[in-house]
Tab-separated table of C-alpha atoms in Angstrom:
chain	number	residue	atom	x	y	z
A	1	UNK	CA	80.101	79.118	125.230
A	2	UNK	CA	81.535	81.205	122.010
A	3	UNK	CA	84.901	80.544	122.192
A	4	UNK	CA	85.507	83.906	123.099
A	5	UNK	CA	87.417	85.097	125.912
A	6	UNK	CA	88.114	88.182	127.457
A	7	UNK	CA	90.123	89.884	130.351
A	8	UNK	CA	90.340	91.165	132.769
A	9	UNK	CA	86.523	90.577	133.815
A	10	UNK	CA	86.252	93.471	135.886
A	11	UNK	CA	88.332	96.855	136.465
A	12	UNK	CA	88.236	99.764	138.296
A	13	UNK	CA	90.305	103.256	137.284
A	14	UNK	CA	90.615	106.868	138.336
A	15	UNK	CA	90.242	109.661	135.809
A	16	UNK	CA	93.297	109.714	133.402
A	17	UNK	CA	94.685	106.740	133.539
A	18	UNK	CA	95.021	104.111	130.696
A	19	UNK	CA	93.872	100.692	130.535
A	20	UNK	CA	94.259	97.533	127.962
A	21	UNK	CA	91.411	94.790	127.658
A	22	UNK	CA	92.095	92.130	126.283
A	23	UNK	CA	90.110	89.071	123.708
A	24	UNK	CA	90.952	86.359	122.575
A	25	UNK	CA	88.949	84.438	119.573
A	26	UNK	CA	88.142	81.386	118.217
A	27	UNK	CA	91.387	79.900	116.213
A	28	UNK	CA	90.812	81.011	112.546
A	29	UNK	CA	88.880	84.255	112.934
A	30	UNK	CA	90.279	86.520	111.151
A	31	UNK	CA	88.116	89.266	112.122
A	32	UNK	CA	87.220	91.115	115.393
A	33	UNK	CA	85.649	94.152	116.346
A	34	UNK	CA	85.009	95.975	119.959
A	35	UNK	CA	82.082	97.786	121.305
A	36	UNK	CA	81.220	99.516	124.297
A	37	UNK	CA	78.118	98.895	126.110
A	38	UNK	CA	76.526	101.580	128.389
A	39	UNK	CA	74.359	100.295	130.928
A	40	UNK	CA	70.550	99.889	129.577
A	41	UNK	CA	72.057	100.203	125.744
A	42	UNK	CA	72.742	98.539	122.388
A	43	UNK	CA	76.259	97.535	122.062
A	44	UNK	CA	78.055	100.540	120.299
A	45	UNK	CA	81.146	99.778	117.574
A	46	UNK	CA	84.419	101.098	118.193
A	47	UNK	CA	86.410	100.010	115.526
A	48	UNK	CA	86.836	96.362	113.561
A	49	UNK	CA	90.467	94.803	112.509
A	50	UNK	CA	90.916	92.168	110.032
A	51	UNK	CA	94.366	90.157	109.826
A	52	UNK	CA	96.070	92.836	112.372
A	53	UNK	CA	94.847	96.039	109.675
A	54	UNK	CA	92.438	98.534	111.082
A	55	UNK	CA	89.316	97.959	109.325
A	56	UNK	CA	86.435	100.339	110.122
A	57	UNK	CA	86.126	102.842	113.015
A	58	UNK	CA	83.147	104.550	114.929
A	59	UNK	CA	82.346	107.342	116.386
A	60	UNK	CA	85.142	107.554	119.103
A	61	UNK	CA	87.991	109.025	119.313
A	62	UNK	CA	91.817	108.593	119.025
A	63	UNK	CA	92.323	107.507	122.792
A	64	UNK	CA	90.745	104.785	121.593
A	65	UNK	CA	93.309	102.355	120.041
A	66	UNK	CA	92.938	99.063	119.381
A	67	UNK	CA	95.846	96.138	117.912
A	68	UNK	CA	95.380	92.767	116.622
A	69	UNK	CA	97.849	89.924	116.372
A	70	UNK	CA	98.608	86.713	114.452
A	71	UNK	CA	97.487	84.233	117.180
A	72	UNK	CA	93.573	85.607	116.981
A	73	UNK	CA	93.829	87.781	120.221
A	74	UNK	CA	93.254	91.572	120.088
A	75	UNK	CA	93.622	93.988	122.492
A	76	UNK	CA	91.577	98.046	123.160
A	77	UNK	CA	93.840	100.679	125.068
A	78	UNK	CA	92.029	103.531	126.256
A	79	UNK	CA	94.132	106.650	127.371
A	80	UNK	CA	93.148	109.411	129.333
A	81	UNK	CA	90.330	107.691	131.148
A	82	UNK	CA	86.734	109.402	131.223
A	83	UNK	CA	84.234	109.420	133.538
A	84	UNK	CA	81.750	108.647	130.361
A	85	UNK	CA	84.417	105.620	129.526
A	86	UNK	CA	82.607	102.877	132.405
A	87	UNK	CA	81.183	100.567	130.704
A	88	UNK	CA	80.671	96.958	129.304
A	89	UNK	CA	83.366	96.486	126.689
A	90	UNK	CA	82.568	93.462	124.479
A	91	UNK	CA	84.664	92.156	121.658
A	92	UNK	CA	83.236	89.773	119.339
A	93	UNK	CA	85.228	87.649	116.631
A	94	UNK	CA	83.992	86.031	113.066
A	95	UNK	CA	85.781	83.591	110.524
A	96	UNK	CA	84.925	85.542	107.446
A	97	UNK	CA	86.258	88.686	105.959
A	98	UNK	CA	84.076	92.184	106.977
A	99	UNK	CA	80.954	92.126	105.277
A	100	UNK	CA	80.801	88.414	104.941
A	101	UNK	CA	77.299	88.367	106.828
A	102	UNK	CA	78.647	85.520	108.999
A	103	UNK	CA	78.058	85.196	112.798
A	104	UNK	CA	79.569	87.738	115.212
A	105	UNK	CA	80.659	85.619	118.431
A	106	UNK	CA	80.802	87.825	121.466
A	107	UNK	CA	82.591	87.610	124.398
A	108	UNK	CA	81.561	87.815	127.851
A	109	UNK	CA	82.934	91.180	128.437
A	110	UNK	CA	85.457	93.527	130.673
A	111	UNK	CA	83.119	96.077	132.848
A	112	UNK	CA	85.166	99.000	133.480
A	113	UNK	CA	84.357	101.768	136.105
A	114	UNK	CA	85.772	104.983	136.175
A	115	UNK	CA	86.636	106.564	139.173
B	1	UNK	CA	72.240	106.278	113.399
B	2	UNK	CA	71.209	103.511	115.577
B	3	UNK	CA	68.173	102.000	114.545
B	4	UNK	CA	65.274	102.283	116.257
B	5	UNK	CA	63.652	99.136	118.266
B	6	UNK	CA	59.665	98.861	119.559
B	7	UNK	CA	58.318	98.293	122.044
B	8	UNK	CA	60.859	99.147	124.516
B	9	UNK	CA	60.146	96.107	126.775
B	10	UNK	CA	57.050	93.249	126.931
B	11	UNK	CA	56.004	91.318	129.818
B	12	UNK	CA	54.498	87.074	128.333
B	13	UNK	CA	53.020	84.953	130.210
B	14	UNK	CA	54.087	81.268	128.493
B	15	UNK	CA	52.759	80.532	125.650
B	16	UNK	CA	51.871	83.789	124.243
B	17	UNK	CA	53.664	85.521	121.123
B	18	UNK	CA	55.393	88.429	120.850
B	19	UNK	CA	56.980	90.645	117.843
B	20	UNK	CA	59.773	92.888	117.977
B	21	UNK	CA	60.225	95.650	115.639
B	22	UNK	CA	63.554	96.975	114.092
B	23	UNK	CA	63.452	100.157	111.679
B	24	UNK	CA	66.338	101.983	110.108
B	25	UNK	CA	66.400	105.273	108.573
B	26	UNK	CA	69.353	104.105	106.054
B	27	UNK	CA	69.403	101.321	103.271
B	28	UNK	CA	70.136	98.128	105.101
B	29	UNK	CA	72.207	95.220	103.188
B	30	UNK	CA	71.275	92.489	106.599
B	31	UNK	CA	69.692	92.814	110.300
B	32	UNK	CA	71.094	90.362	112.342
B	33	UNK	CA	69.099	89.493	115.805
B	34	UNK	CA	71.062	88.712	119.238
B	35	UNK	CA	69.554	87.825	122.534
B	36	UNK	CA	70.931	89.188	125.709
B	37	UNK	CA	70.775	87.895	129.237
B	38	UNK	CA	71.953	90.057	132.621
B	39	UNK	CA	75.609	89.762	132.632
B	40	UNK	CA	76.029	87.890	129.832
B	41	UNK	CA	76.950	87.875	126.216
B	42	UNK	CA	75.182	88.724	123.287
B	43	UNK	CA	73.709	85.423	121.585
B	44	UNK	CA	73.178	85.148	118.101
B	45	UNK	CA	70.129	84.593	116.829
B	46	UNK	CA	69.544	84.951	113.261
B	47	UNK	CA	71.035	87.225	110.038
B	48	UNK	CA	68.676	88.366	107.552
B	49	UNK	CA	70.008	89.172	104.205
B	50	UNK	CA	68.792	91.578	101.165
B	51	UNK	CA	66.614	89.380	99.462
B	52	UNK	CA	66.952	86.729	101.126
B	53	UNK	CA	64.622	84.679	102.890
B	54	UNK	CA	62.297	85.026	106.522
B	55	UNK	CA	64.493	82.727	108.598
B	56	UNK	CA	63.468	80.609	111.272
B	57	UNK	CA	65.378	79.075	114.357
B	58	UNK	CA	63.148	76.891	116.872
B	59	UNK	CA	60.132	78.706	117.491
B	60	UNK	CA	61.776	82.389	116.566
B	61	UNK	CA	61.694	83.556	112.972
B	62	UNK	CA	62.348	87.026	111.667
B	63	UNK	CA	61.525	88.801	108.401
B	64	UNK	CA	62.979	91.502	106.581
B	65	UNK	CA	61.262	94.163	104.558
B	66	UNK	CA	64.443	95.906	102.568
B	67	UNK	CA	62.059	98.772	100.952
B	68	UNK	CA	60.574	99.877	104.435
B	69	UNK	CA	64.516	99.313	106.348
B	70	UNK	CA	62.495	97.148	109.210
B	71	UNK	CA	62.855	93.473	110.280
B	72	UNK	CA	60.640	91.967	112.610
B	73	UNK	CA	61.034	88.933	114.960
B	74	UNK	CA	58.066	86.654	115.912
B	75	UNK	CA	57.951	85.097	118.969
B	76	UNK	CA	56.044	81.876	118.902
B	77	UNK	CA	54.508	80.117	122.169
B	78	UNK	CA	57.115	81.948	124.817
B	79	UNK	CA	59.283	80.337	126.874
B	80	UNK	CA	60.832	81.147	130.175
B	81	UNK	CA	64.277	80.594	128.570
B	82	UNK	CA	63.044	83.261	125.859
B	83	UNK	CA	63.796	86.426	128.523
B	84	UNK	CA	66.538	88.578	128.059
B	85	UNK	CA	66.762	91.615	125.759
B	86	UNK	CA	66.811	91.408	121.995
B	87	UNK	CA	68.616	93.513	119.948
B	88	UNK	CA	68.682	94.462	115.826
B	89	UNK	CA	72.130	94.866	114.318
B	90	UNK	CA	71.883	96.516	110.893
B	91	UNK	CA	74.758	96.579	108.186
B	92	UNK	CA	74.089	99.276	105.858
B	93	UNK	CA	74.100	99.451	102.177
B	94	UNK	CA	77.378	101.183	100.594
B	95	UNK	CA	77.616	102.981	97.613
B	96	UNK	CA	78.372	100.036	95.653
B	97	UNK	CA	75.650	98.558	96.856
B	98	UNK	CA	77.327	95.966	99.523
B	99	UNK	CA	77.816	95.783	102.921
B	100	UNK	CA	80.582	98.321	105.329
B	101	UNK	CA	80.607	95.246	107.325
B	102	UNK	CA	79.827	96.588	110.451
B	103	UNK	CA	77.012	96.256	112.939
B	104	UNK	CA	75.021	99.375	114.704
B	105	UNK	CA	72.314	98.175	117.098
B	106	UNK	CA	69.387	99.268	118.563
B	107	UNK	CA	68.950	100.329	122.164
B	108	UNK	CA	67.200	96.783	122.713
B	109	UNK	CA	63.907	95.115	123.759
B	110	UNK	CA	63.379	93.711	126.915
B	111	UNK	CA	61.227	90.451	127.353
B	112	UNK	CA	60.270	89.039	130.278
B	113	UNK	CA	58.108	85.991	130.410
B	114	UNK	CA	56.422	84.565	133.207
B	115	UNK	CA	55.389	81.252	133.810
């Protein structure tokens, strides 16, 4: 157990729609970043906030949007839903600032399909 | 650029060793190591830091060679508890020589162990 939580678990869309996941962390970390994991792959970073500022994006683009808030929970919309979007989407929080070299704690993941 | 893992996947019986190879084609400022089992989350392992030290947790230890961009983790007398897939995070070296405090990984190892 990390401390990390995440929801939904699972989700199923059509083409074009939006959807919000949602994390919460462990009480105190400040930072949190996403990633999306395609099956048989390395975890891939979307973006990284730090006390509710944007912090560090990847290579994705604007439909992904991401917000952070005071109470340690985060959330990732994703508009205009892709077939290339299903995934594993994993969020994973630390206490330190970026680039602290501290722990990442991972959650256990929303797995989104794309209809 | 993700870095690049090898082999791609090992089959143990218990008891026997196994390394796990992580190489970058950027200057890396730490690797950090996470174990993954099916449908679950990302583990930590270890973090490795720029001239830092070859770390050790239980029978898994990793090095890191910061001139070659590669980190290895050794395997010691496998257990069954060991399988799951492995995967390098690097944090790359800025300009100003520390971290963007962000992790890409590799596409992952996958280690099976048998008893």
């Amino acid at each position: 157990e990390t401390g990390v939580t995440q929801s939904p678990t699972h989700l199923i869309k059509t083409r074009g729609q939006q959807v919000t996941l949602r994390c919460s962390s462990q009480s105190g970390h400040n930072t949190v970043s996403w990633y999306q994991q395609a099956l048989g792959q390395g975890p891939q970073f979307i973006f990284q906030y730090y006390r509710e500022e944007e912090n560090g994006r990847g290579n994705f683009p604007p439909r992904f949007s991401g917000l952070q808030f005071p109470n340690y929970s985060s959330e990732l919309n994703v508009n205009a839903l892709e077939l290339d979007d299903s995934a594993l989407y994993l969020c994973a929080s630390s206490l330190g600032p970026p680039g602290a070299q501290e722990t990442q704690y991972f959650g256990p993941g929303t797995r989104l399909l794309v209809l | 650029q993700q870095p690049v893992q090898s082999p791609q996947a090992v089959i143990l019986r218990e008891g026997e060793d196994a390394v796990i190879n992580c190489s970058s084609s950027k200057a890396l400022y730490s690797v950090h190591w996470y174990r993954q089992k099916h449908g679950e989350a990302p583990v930590f392992l270890m973090i490795l830091l720029k001239g830092g030290e070859q770390m050790r947790h239980e029978k898994i230890s990793a090095s890191f060679n910061e001139k070659k961009q590669q980190s290895s983790l050794y395997l010691t007398a496998s257990q069954l508890s060991y399988s799951g897939t492995y995967f390098c995070g690097t944090d790359s070296l800025n300009a100003g020589g520390t971290s963007y405090g962000k992790l890409t990984f590799g596409q992952g190892t996958i280690l099976t162990v048998h008893p």
